[in-house]
Coordinates of C-alpha atoms and ligand atoms in Angstrom, one line a residue:
M1105 CA -9.2 -9.0 9.2
T1106 CA -9.4 -9.4 12.9
L1107 CA -10.9 -6.0 13.8
E1108 CA -14.1 -7.1 15.4
P1109 CA -16.0 -5.9 18.4
V1110 CA -16.0 -8.2 21.4
E1111 CA -18.4 -7.3 24.2
S1112 CA -17.4 -3.6 23.8
D1113 CA -16.3 -1.6 20.8
V1114 CA -12.6 -2.1 21.2
P1115 CA -11.0 -4.1 18.5
Y1116 CA -10.2 -7.8 19.0
H1117 CA -7.2 -9.3 17.3
R1118 CA -6.8 -13.0 16.8
L1119 CA -3.9 -15.2 16.1
Y1120 CA -2.9 -15.7 12.4
I1121 CA -2.1 -19.3 11.7
N1122 CA -1.9 -21.0 8.3
G1123 CA -3.6 -18.1 6.6
E1124 CA -6.6 -18.0 9.0
W1125 CA -7.4 -15.6 11.8
C1126 CA -8.3 -17.7 14.8
D1127 CA -9.0 -17.5 18.6
A1128 CA -6.4 -18.7 21.0
E1129 CA -7.1 -22.0 22.8
G1130 CA -9.8 -21.4 25.4
E1131 CA -10.4 -18.0 23.8
R1132 CA -7.9 -16.5 26.1
T1133 CA -7.1 -12.8 25.6
F1134 CA -5.1 -10.0 27.1
E1135 CA -5.8 -6.2 27.2
V1136 CA -3.8 -3.5 25.5
T1137 CA -4.0 0.0 26.9
E1138 CA -2.6 3.4 25.9
P1139 CA 0.3 4.2 28.1
A1140 CA -0.6 7.9 28.0
S1141 CA -4.1 7.5 29.5
G1142 CA -4.6 3.9 30.5
T1143 CA -7.5 3.7 28.0
L1144 CA -8.3 0.2 26.8
I1145 CA -7.6 0.1 23.1
A1146 CA -7.7 -3.5 22.1
R1147 CA -8.1 -7.1 23.2
V1148 CA -5.6 -9.6 21.8
A1149 CA -5.6 -13.4 21.7
S1150 CA -3.3 -14.9 24.2
A1151 CA -1.7 -18.0 22.7
S1152 CA -1.1 -21.3 24.5
T1153 CA 1.7 -23.7 23.7
A1154 CA -0.9 -25.7 21.7
D1155 CA -1.4 -22.6 19.5
V1156 CA 2.3 -22.3 19.1
D1157 CA 2.5 -25.9 18.0
R1158 CA -0.2 -25.2 15.3
A1159 CA 1.7 -22.1 14.1
V1160 CA 5.0 -23.9 13.9
A1161 CA 3.4 -26.8 12.1
A1162 CA 1.9 -24.4 9.5
A1163 CA 5.3 -22.7 9.0
R1164 CA 7.0 -26.1 8.8
D1165 CA 4.6 -27.4 6.2
A1166 CA 4.8 -24.2 4.2
F1167 CA 8.6 -24.5 4.3
D1168 CA 8.9 -28.2 3.5
N1169 CA 6.1 -28.5 1.0
G1170 CA 5.0 -24.9 0.0
P1171 CA 6.2 -22.7 -2.8
W1172 CA 7.7 -19.8 -0.9
P1173 CA 11.3 -21.2 -0.4
H1174 CA 11.4 -21.9 -4.2
T1175 CA 9.7 -18.8 -5.4
P1176 CA 12.1 -17.0 -7.7
H1177 CA 13.9 -14.1 -6.0
Y1178 CA 12.6 -11.5 -8.4
E1179 CA 9.0 -12.6 -7.6
R1180 CA 9.7 -12.4 -3.9
A1181 CA 11.1 -8.9 -4.5
R1182 CA 7.9 -7.9 -6.3
I1183 CA 5.7 -9.1 -3.4
I1184 CA 7.8 -7.3 -0.8
H1185 CA 7.5 -4.1 -2.8
K1186 CA 3.7 -4.7 -2.9
I1187 CA 3.7 -5.0 0.9
A1188 CA 5.7 -1.7 1.0
D1189 CA 3.0 -0.1 -1.1
L1190 CA 0.5 -1.1 1.5
I1191 CA 2.6 0.4 4.3
E1192 CA 2.8 3.6 2.3
E1193 CA -0.9 3.7 1.8
H1194 CA -1.6 3.3 5.5
A1195 CA 1.4 5.2 6.9
F1196 CA -0.6 7.8 8.8
D1197 CA -2.9 5.3 10.4
I1198 CA 0.0 3.2 11.4
A1199 CA 1.8 6.2 12.9
E1200 CA -1.2 7.1 15.0
L1201 CA -1.6 3.5 16.1
E1202 CA 2.0 3.3 17.1
S1203 CA 1.8 6.5 19.0
R1204 CA -1.3 5.4 20.9
D1205 CA 0.0 1.9 21.6
G1206 CA 3.6 2.7 22.5
G1207 CA 3.2 6.2 23.9
V1208 CA 5.6 7.4 21.1
P1209 CA 5.3 11.1 20.2
I1210 CA 3.4 11.4 16.9
R1211 CA 6.0 13.6 15.3
K1212 CA 8.5 10.8 15.7
T1213 CA 6.2 8.1 14.4
T1214 CA 4.9 10.2 11.5
Y1215 CA 8.1 11.7 10.3
N1216 CA 10.7 9.1 11.3
D1217 CA 9.6 5.6 12.4
I1218 CA 7.0 4.8 9.8
P1219 CA 8.8 6.4 6.8
L1220 CA 11.9 4.6 7.9
A1221 CA 10.1 1.3 8.2
L1222 CA 8.7 1.9 4.7
H1223 CA 12.2 2.7 3.4
M1224 CA 13.5 -0.5 5.1
M1225 CA 10.8 -2.6 3.4
R1226 CA 11.7 -1.2 0.0
V1227 CA 15.4 -1.9 0.6
F1228 CA 14.5 -5.5 1.6
G1229 CA 12.5 -5.7 -1.6
D1230 CA 15.5 -4.5 -3.6
L1231 CA 17.8 -6.9 -1.7
A1232 CA 15.5 -9.7 -2.4
R1233 CA 16.4 -9.3 -6.1
R1234 CA 19.9 -10.5 -5.3
P1235 CA 20.1 -14.0 -6.8
P1236 CA 20.9 -16.6 -4.1
Y1237 CA 24.0 -17.4 -6.1
E1238 CA 27.6 -16.4 -5.3
P1239 CA 30.4 -17.1 -7.7
M1240 CA 33.6 -18.7 -6.5
P1241 CA 37.1 -18.4 -8.0
W1242 CA 38.0 -20.7 -10.8
N1243 CA 39.3 -24.0 -9.4
D1244 CA 41.6 -26.6 -11.0
F1245 CA 43.0 -28.2 -7.8
P1246 CA 43.0 -31.2 -7.6
T1247 CA 40.9 -31.3 -10.7
L1248 CA 39.0 -29.0 -12.9
S1249 CA 35.6 -28.0 -11.4
W1250 CA 33.1 -25.2 -11.4
N1251 CA 32.1 -24.1 -8.0
F1252 CA 29.5 -21.7 -6.6
V1253 CA 27.7 -20.9 -3.4
W1254 CA 23.9 -21.3 -3.3
R1255 CA 22.1 -19.6 -0.5
D1256 CA 19.3 -21.7 0.9
P1257 CA 16.6 -20.1 3.1
F1258 CA 17.2 -21.2 6.7
G1259 CA 13.8 -22.7 7.3
V1260 CA 11.2 -21.9 10.0
C1261 CA 12.2 -18.7 11.8
A1262 CA 10.8 -17.8 15.3
Q1263 CA 10.9 -14.0 15.4
I1264 CA 10.3 -12.1 18.7
I1265 CA 10.3 -8.3 19.1
P1266 CA 10.2 -5.9 22.0
W1267 CA 7.6 -3.1 22.6
N1268 CA 9.8 -0.2 21.7
Y1269 CA 10.1 0.8 18.1
A1270 CA 7.6 -1.9 17.4
F1271 CA 6.6 -1.2 13.7
P1272 CA 10.2 -0.7 12.3
M1273 CA 11.2 -3.7 14.4
A1274 CA 8.4 -5.9 12.8
V1275 CA 9.5 -4.7 9.3
W1276 CA 13.2 -5.5 9.9
K1277 CA 12.3 -9.0 11.1
L1278 CA 9.7 -10.0 8.5
G1279 CA 11.4 -8.2 5.5
P1280 CA 14.7 -10.1 5.3
A1281 CA 13.2 -13.4 6.3
L1282 CA 10.6 -13.2 3.5
A1283 CA 13.2 -11.8 1.1
T1284 CA 15.3 -15.0 1.4
G1285 CA 12.4 -17.5 1.3
N1286 CA 11.9 -18.5 4.9
T1287 CA 8.7 -19.1 6.8
I1288 CA 7.9 -17.4 10.0
V1289 CA 6.3 -17.6 13.4
F1290 CA 6.2 -14.1 14.7
K1291 CA 5.6 -12.7 18.1
P1292 CA 5.3 -9.0 19.1
S1293 CA 5.5 -7.8 22.7
S1294 CA 2.3 -7.8 24.7
L1295 CA 2.9 -4.2 25.8
A1296 CA 2.7 -2.7 22.3
P1297 CA 1.6 -5.3 19.7
L1298 CA -0.9 -3.4 17.6
S1299 CA 1.2 -1.9 14.8
A1300 CA 2.9 -5.3 14.2
I1301 CA -0.5 -6.9 14.1
R1302 CA -1.5 -4.2 11.6
L1303 CA 1.4 -5.2 9.4
V1304 CA 0.4 -8.9 9.4
Q1305 CA -3.2 -7.8 8.5
L1306 CA -1.9 -5.7 5.6
I1307 CA 0.1 -8.7 4.4
D1308 CA -2.9 -11.0 4.8
E1309 CA -5.1 -8.5 2.9
S1310 CA -2.6 -8.4 0.0
G1311 CA -3.2 -12.2 -0.4
L1312 CA 0.4 -12.4 -1.7
L1313 CA 2.0 -14.9 0.6
P1314 CA 1.3 -18.6 0.3
R1315 CA -0.7 -20.0 3.2
G1316 CA 1.4 -20.7 6.3
T1317 CA 4.4 -18.6 5.2
L1318 CA 3.7 -16.0 7.9
N1319 CA 2.1 -16.9 11.3
L1320 CA 1.4 -14.5 14.2
V1321 CA 1.2 -15.6 17.8
T1322 CA 0.6 -13.1 20.6
G1323 CA 0.9 -13.7 24.3
P1324 CA 3.3 -13.6 27.3
G1325 CA 7.0 -13.9 26.4
G1326 CA 7.9 -16.2 29.3
E1327 CA 5.3 -18.7 28.1
V1328 CA 4.7 -18.3 24.4
G1329 CA 8.1 -16.8 23.4
E1330 CA 10.1 -19.4 25.4
Y1331 CA 8.1 -22.3 23.9
M1332 CA 8.6 -20.9 20.4
V1333 CA 12.4 -20.7 20.9
G1334 CA 12.7 -24.2 22.2
H1335 CA 10.4 -25.8 19.6
P1336 CA 12.3 -28.6 17.8
Q1337 CA 10.7 -27.7 14.5
V1338 CA 12.0 -24.2 14.6
D1339 CA 15.3 -23.7 12.7
K1340 CA 16.3 -20.2 13.5
I1341 CA 15.6 -17.7 16.2
A1342 CA 15.7 -13.9 15.6
F1343 CA 15.2 -12.1 18.9
T1344 CA 15.3 -8.5 19.8
G1345 CA 14.9 -7.6 23.5
S1346 CA 16.9 -7.4 26.7
T1347 CA 20.3 -9.0 27.3
E1348 CA 18.8 -10.9 30.2
V1349 CA 16.2 -12.7 28.1
G1350 CA 18.7 -13.0 25.2
R1351 CA 21.0 -15.1 27.5
K1352 CA 18.0 -17.4 28.4
I1353 CA 17.2 -17.8 24.7
M1354 CA 20.7 -18.8 23.8
A1355 CA 20.6 -21.5 26.5
I1356 CA 17.3 -22.8 25.3
A1357 CA 18.5 -22.9 21.7
A1358 CA 21.7 -24.8 22.6
P1359 CA 20.4 -28.4 22.8
H1360 CA 19.2 -28.3 19.2
I1361 CA 22.2 -26.1 18.0
K1362 CA 19.8 -23.6 16.6
K1363 CA 20.9 -20.6 14.7
V1364 CA 20.3 -17.5 16.8
T1365 CA 20.6 -13.8 16.1
L1366 CA 20.2 -11.6 19.1
E1367 CA 19.7 -7.9 19.2
L1368 CA 20.0 -6.9 22.8
G1369 CA 20.6 -4.0 25.2
G1370 CA 23.0 -1.1 25.2
K1371 CA 24.7 1.6 27.2
S1372 CA 25.9 3.7 24.4
P1373 CA 28.3 6.6 24.7
S1374 CA 28.2 10.0 23.1
I1375 CA 31.8 11.3 23.1
L1376 CA 32.4 15.0 22.7
L1377 CA 35.8 15.9 21.4
P1378 CA 37.4 19.3 22.5
D1379 CA 36.6 20.9 19.2
A1380 CA 33.0 19.7 19.0
D1381 CA 30.5 22.2 17.5
L1382 CA 28.5 22.6 20.7
D1383 CA 25.5 24.2 19.0
K1384 CA 24.9 20.9 17.2
A1385 CA 26.4 18.5 19.8
I1386 CA 24.1 19.6 22.7
D1387 CA 21.0 19.0 20.7
G1388 CA 22.5 15.8 19.2
V1389 CA 23.4 14.4 22.6
L1390 CA 19.9 15.2 23.9
F1391 CA 18.3 13.6 20.8
G1392 CA 20.5 10.6 21.3
M1393 CA 19.3 10.3 24.9
F1394 CA 15.7 11.5 25.1
Y1395 CA 14.3 10.2 21.8
H1396 CA 11.3 8.1 22.8
A1397 CA 12.1 9.0 26.4
G1398 CA 15.3 7.0 26.3
Q1399 CA 13.5 3.8 25.5
L1400 CA 15.7 2.9 22.6
C1401 CA 18.4 0.2 22.6
E1402 CA 21.1 2.4 21.1
A1403 CA 20.2 5.5 23.2
G1404 CA 23.3 7.6 24.1
T1405 CA 23.0 7.3 27.8
R1406 CA 26.6 8.1 28.7
C1407 CA 28.0 11.5 27.6
F1408 CA 31.8 11.9 27.8
V1409 CA 32.9 15.5 28.0
P1410 CA 36.4 17.0 28.1
A1411 CA 37.2 18.6 31.4
T1412 CA 37.8 21.9 29.7
L1413 CA 34.2 22.0 28.4
Y1414 CA 32.5 20.2 31.2
D1415 CA 30.8 23.1 33.1
E1416 CA 29.7 24.8 29.8
V1417 CA 28.3 21.5 28.4
V1418 CA 26.4 20.6 31.5
E1419 CA 24.9 24.1 31.7
R1420 CA 23.8 24.0 28.1
L1421 CA 22.5 20.4 28.3
V1422 CA 20.4 21.4 31.3
A1423 CA 19.1 24.7 29.7
R1424 CA 18.1 22.9 26.6
T1425 CA 16.4 20.0 28.5
R1426 CA 14.3 22.6 30.3
Q1427 CA 12.8 23.5 27.0
L1428 CA 11.7 19.9 26.1
R1429 CA 8.0 19.5 26.0
L1430 CA 6.7 16.5 28.0
G1431 CA 3.2 15.6 27.0
D1432 CA 0.5 13.7 25.2
P1433 CA 2.1 11.6 22.5
L1434 CA -0.7 12.5 20.1
E1435 CA 0.1 16.2 20.2
L1436 CA 2.4 17.4 17.4
E1437 CA 4.5 19.6 19.7
T1438 CA 5.3 16.9 22.2
D1439 CA 9.0 16.0 22.5
I1440 CA 8.8 13.3 25.2
G1441 CA 5.8 11.1 25.9
P1442 CA 5.2 8.7 28.8
L1443 CA 7.1 5.6 29.5
I1444 CA 5.6 2.3 28.3
S1445 CA 4.2 1.3 31.7
F1446 CA 4.0 2.2 35.4
K1447 CA 6.2 -0.8 36.1
Q1448 CA 8.9 0.6 33.8
R1449 CA 8.7 4.0 35.5
E1450 CA 9.2 2.4 38.9
R1451 CA 12.3 0.6 37.5
V1452 CA 13.7 3.9 36.1
E1453 CA 13.0 5.7 39.4
S1454 CA 14.8 3.0 41.3
Y1455 CA 17.9 3.9 39.2
I1456 CA 17.4 7.6 39.9
K1457 CA 17.5 6.7 43.6
L1458 CA 20.5 4.6 43.0
G1459 CA 22.3 7.4 41.1
R1460 CA 21.8 9.7 44.1
E1461 CA 23.1 7.0 46.5
E1462 CA 26.1 6.4 44.3
G1463 CA 27.1 10.1 44.5
A1464 CA 25.9 11.5 41.2
R1465 CA 24.7 15.1 41.2
L1466 CA 21.2 15.6 39.9
A1467 CA 21.4 18.5 37.4
I1468 CA 17.7 18.4 36.3
G1469 CA 14.7 16.1 36.5
G1470 CA 14.5 13.0 38.6
G1471 CA 10.8 13.3 39.4
R1472 CA 7.3 13.0 38.0
P1473 CA 5.9 16.0 36.3
V1474 CA 3.0 17.7 38.0
G1475 CA -0.4 18.3 36.3
E1476 CA -3.6 16.5 35.5
L1477 CA -2.3 15.1 32.2
Y1478 CA 0.7 13.6 33.8
E1479 CA -1.4 11.7 36.4
R1480 CA -3.0 9.5 33.7
G1481 CA 0.2 8.0 32.5
P1482 CA 3.7 7.0 33.6
Y1483 CA 5.4 10.3 32.8
L1484 CA 8.9 11.0 34.1
E1485 CA 11.0 14.1 33.8
P1486 CA 14.0 14.0 31.5
T1487 CA 16.9 13.5 34.0
I1488 CA 20.6 14.4 33.9
F1489 CA 23.2 13.2 36.3
T1490 CA 26.5 14.9 36.4
H1491 CA 29.9 14.0 38.0
V1492 CA 29.2 10.4 37.3
D1493 CA 31.9 7.7 37.6
N1494 CA 31.8 5.3 34.7
R1495 CA 32.1 2.4 37.1
W1496 CA 28.9 3.1 38.9
R1497 CA 25.9 1.0 38.2
I1498 CA 23.9 4.0 36.7
A1499 CA 26.7 4.2 34.1
Q1500 CA 26.9 0.4 33.5
E1501 CA 23.4 -0.9 33.5
E1502 CA 20.7 -0.3 30.9
I1503 CA 18.0 1.9 32.5
F1504 CA 15.8 2.2 29.5
G1505 CA 14.3 5.5 30.5
P1506 CA 15.2 9.2 30.2
V1507 CA 18.4 9.3 32.4
L1508 CA 21.6 10.7 31.0
C1509 CA 25.0 10.3 32.8
V1510 CA 27.5 13.0 32.0
I1511 CA 31.1 11.9 32.6
R1512 CA 34.2 14.0 32.6
Y1513 CA 37.4 13.0 30.9
E1514 CA 40.9 14.5 30.9
E1515 CA 42.6 12.7 27.9
L1516 CA 40.8 11.4 24.8
G1517 CA 42.3 8.0 25.4
D1518 CA 40.6 7.9 28.8
A1519 CA 37.2 8.7 27.2
I1520 CA 37.7 5.9 24.7
S1521 CA 38.7 3.4 27.4
M1522 CA 35.7 4.4 29.5
A1523 CA 33.3 4.3 26.6
N1524 CA 34.4 0.7 25.9
D1525 CA 34.4 -0.3 29.6
T1526 CA 30.9 -1.8 29.6
M1527 CA 29.5 -5.2 28.8
Y1528 CA 27.5 -3.6 26.0
G1529 CA 28.6 -2.6 22.5
L1530 CA 25.6 -1.5 20.5
A1531 CA 26.1 2.0 19.3
A1532 CA 28.0 5.3 19.9
S1533 CA 28.4 8.8 18.6
V1534 CA 31.4 11.0 18.3
W1535 CA 31.1 14.8 18.1
S1536 CA 33.9 16.8 16.4
R1537 CA 34.7 19.3 13.7
D1538 CA 37.8 17.3 12.8
L1539 CA 36.5 14.3 10.8
Q1540 CA 39.8 12.6 10.7
A1541 CA 40.1 12.6 14.5
A1542 CA 36.4 11.5 14.8
I1543 CA 37.0 8.6 12.5
E1544 CA 40.0 7.5 14.5
V1545 CA 37.9 7.5 17.6
A1546 CA 35.1 5.7 15.8
R1547 CA 37.5 2.9 14.8
R1548 CA 38.5 2.4 18.4
I1549 CA 35.0 2.2 19.8
R1550 CA 33.9 -1.4 20.4
S1551 CA 30.3 -1.2 19.1
G1552 CA 28.3 -2.2 16.0
T1553 CA 27.3 1.3 14.9
V1554 CA 29.1 4.7 15.4
G1555 CA 27.6 8.0 14.2
I1556 CA 29.9 10.9 13.6
N1557 CA 28.1 14.1 14.5
E1558 CA 24.8 12.1 14.7
H1559 CA 23.2 9.5 17.0
H1560 CA 20.5 7.0 16.0
V1561 CA 21.9 6.4 12.6
L1562 CA 19.8 3.5 11.4
N1563 CA 20.3 2.7 7.7
P1564 CA 18.7 -0.3 6.1
H1565 CA 21.7 -0.8 3.9
A1566 CA 24.1 -1.0 6.9
P1567 CA 24.5 -4.0 9.2
F1568 CA 23.0 -3.3 12.6
G1569 CA 23.8 -5.2 15.8
G1570 CA 26.0 -5.4 18.8
F1571 CA 29.5 -6.3 20.0
K1572 CA 29.9 -8.1 23.3
E1573 CA 26.7 -8.6 25.3
S1574 CA 24.7 -6.4 22.9
G1575 CA 24.1 -9.4 20.7
I1576 CA 25.1 -11.9 18.1
G1577 CA 24.7 -11.5 14.3
R1578 CA 23.5 -8.5 12.3
E1579 CA 20.2 -7.3 11.0
M1580 CA 19.6 -5.2 7.9
G1581 CA 21.9 -4.7 4.9
V1582 CA 23.3 -7.6 3.0
A1583 CA 24.8 -9.0 6.2
G1584 CA 21.4 -9.1 7.8
L1585 CA 19.9 -10.8 4.8
L1586 CA 22.6 -13.5 4.8
E1587 CA 21.7 -14.3 8.5
Y1588 CA 18.5 -15.8 7.1
T1589 CA 20.4 -18.1 4.7
E1590 CA 22.5 -21.3 4.9
P1591 CA 25.4 -21.1 2.4
K1592 CA 25.7 -24.3 0.4
H1593 CA 28.8 -25.0 -1.7
I1594 CA 28.0 -26.7 -5.0
H1595 CA 30.9 -28.4 -6.9
V1596 CA 30.5 -29.4 -10.5
D1597 CA 33.3 -31.8 -11.5
F1598 CA 34.7 -31.6 -15.0
Q1599 CA 37.3 -34.3 -14.7
Q1600 CA 36.5 -37.2 -16.9
K1601 CA 39.7 -39.2 -16.5
R1602 CA 39.6 -41.7 -13.6
S1603 CA 43.3 -41.1 -12.9
G1604 CA 42.5 -37.4 -12.4
K1605 CA 39.6 -38.0 -10.0
I1606 CA 40.2 -37.3 -6.3
W1607 CA 39.3 -40.9 -5.5
W1608 CA 42.4 -42.0 -7.3
D1609 CA 44.4 -41.5 -4.1
A1610 CA 42.1 -43.9 -2.2
L1611 CA 40.7 -46.3 -4.8
L1612 CA 42.9 -48.0 -7.3
P1613 CA 40.9 -48.9 -10.4
P1614 CA 39.6 -52.5 -10.7
E1615 CA 42.1 -54.8 -12.2
N1616 CA 42.4 -54.6 -16.0
E1617 CA 40.5 -51.4 -16.1
H1618 CA 42.3 -48.6 -17.8
E1619 CA 41.5 -45.0 -18.6
Ligands
NAD3062 P1 12.2 -8.2 26.8 O1 13.5 -8.9 26.6 O2 11.5 -8.2 28.1 O3 11.1 -8.7 25.8 C1 11.3 -8.8 24.4 C2 10.4 -9.8 23.7 O4 10.7 -11.1 24.2 C3 8.9 -9.6 24.0 O5 8.1 -9.9 22.9 C4 8.7 -10.5 25.2 O6 7.3 -11.0 25.2 C5 9.6 -11.7 24.8 N1 10.1 -12.5 25.9 C6 10.1 -12.2 27.2 N2 10.6 -13.2 27.9 C7 10.9 -14.2 27.0 C8 11.4 -15.5 27.2 N3 11.8 -16.1 28.3 N4 11.6 -16.3 26.0 C9 11.2 -15.8 24.8 N5 10.7 -14.5 24.7 C10 10.5 -13.8 25.8 O7 12.5 -6.7 26.3 P2 11.5 -5.5 26.2 O8 11.3 -4.9 27.6 O9 10.3 -5.8 25.4 O10 12.4 -4.4 25.3 C11 13.4 -3.6 25.8 C12 14.7 -4.3 25.6 O11 14.9 -4.6 24.2 C13 15.9 -3.4 26.0 O12 16.8 -4.1 26.7 C14 16.4 -2.9 24.7 O13 17.8 -2.5 24.7 C15 16.2 -4.1 23.8 N6 16.1 -3.7 22.4 C16 17.2 -4.0 21.6 C17 17.2 -3.6 20.3 C18 18.4 -3.9 19.4 O14 18.2 -3.9 18.1 N7 19.5 -4.3 19.9 C19 16.1 -2.9 19.8 C20 15.1 -2.6 20.6 C21 15.1 -3.0 21.9

């Protein structure tokens, strides 16, 4: 356990290296505050590169010499389910911690994020039961042999996650890596690290993982994260964060030809077809956009509306947005909490200014809410821009805040072209009563996930990831699990006759030697 008072009564969280909780070199720490109020809620060890070296060495040793990579898959499955049991037991505490640390409304963390994370961990436990063996077709060319694919764990994985959706993100990094026998050096974001640290504490308390299998380092991304990524003893990088940092990571990984999976940014479309059920679509679009104040990678930030419905849809979106409750994330009735930081609010506000300059019409929001509560944290009104041109920067760049762009279209083909006309390709939703038409549109959208009559459709059985600059590789589902393995072809040769061996073509038998 790392919950100890240091100077004051806020908890202090250390690094977790080789099965021990330890201070960072020089006892460096950073502070974690609640976005909603600025209250200090924890101090966290701030790792140095020397600490990263120790964590990587522990993970390396655990991989090369420890039992975890060779632990039978059914035993790994049992352990992952035990970890899931611990999440279940502490679900309400974790939900509250996540709400305080990330400013996430407690209704979301209690009824969605933590239950979903628990479900994910259980699915990873089930998937871990999959033997690391894949049969291959019978082979008798050029000789008779039995062939199969064995899935080796990849090795030491450096895993880095962002501040938004922190707990589920931690689960979907650790779960598949552990399920397949890897060892890990894990780094949460400094802006909201507490729920991920809590997960490592629960795993530690369970005593189920061999020493060094899981290591936690906390600290600034540009220093600690970058050093982890470039470390020659790290075999695989699993990164979730911005496309900008993702590009850097790929470049750092290149000299060692490291395996990378990148889950990056998005600018996802919600496309309303002319026959959409507006009673559902209006709420669905707003859920897609304003869930966690728009701070979700797959947020539906561009809403494409047929010209015939445009005025009605805008009117209804605005009227419904007026009813959304902006407030304290710990209150059950809050729909939208604060942004993660004042810096993030400034960034979003700069886009709101840009939207006005580009010529968009501000239909609602755009400012800071007024009132004592709102002065304590970086609150921002849910904002809708109408008459947006898809080529403008507000429609092309990831804002990562509560700003919706409503874009008119004449023909469905134009909507699909515009939806695809972005460097991103993470998610989308299509709203229609005609499921066949909706599926046809879904198939033409260039993104990793498409929801029909729903947005934010995370499913631990389904691969999640991005086309184009939204990422490389997939997480979750069997595809996500396989990203943590190296396929190895094993060939068992049955040919006994020398003349039937493949070397016959190259090596004549020694003189006088016959079959
Ligand atoms: P970020 O890229 O700034 O940081 C993400 C993580 O990387 C943090 O832990 C940070 O400390 C670390 N980091 C920062 N610089 C680094 C560097 N040079 N080398 C290594 N690590 C570094 O992103 P953020 O602001 O924390 O999160 C928001 C972004 O994450 C958005 O762009 C969002 O779309 C994206 N995101 C993507 C997904 C997805 O699954 N595709 C999910 C959630 C968030």
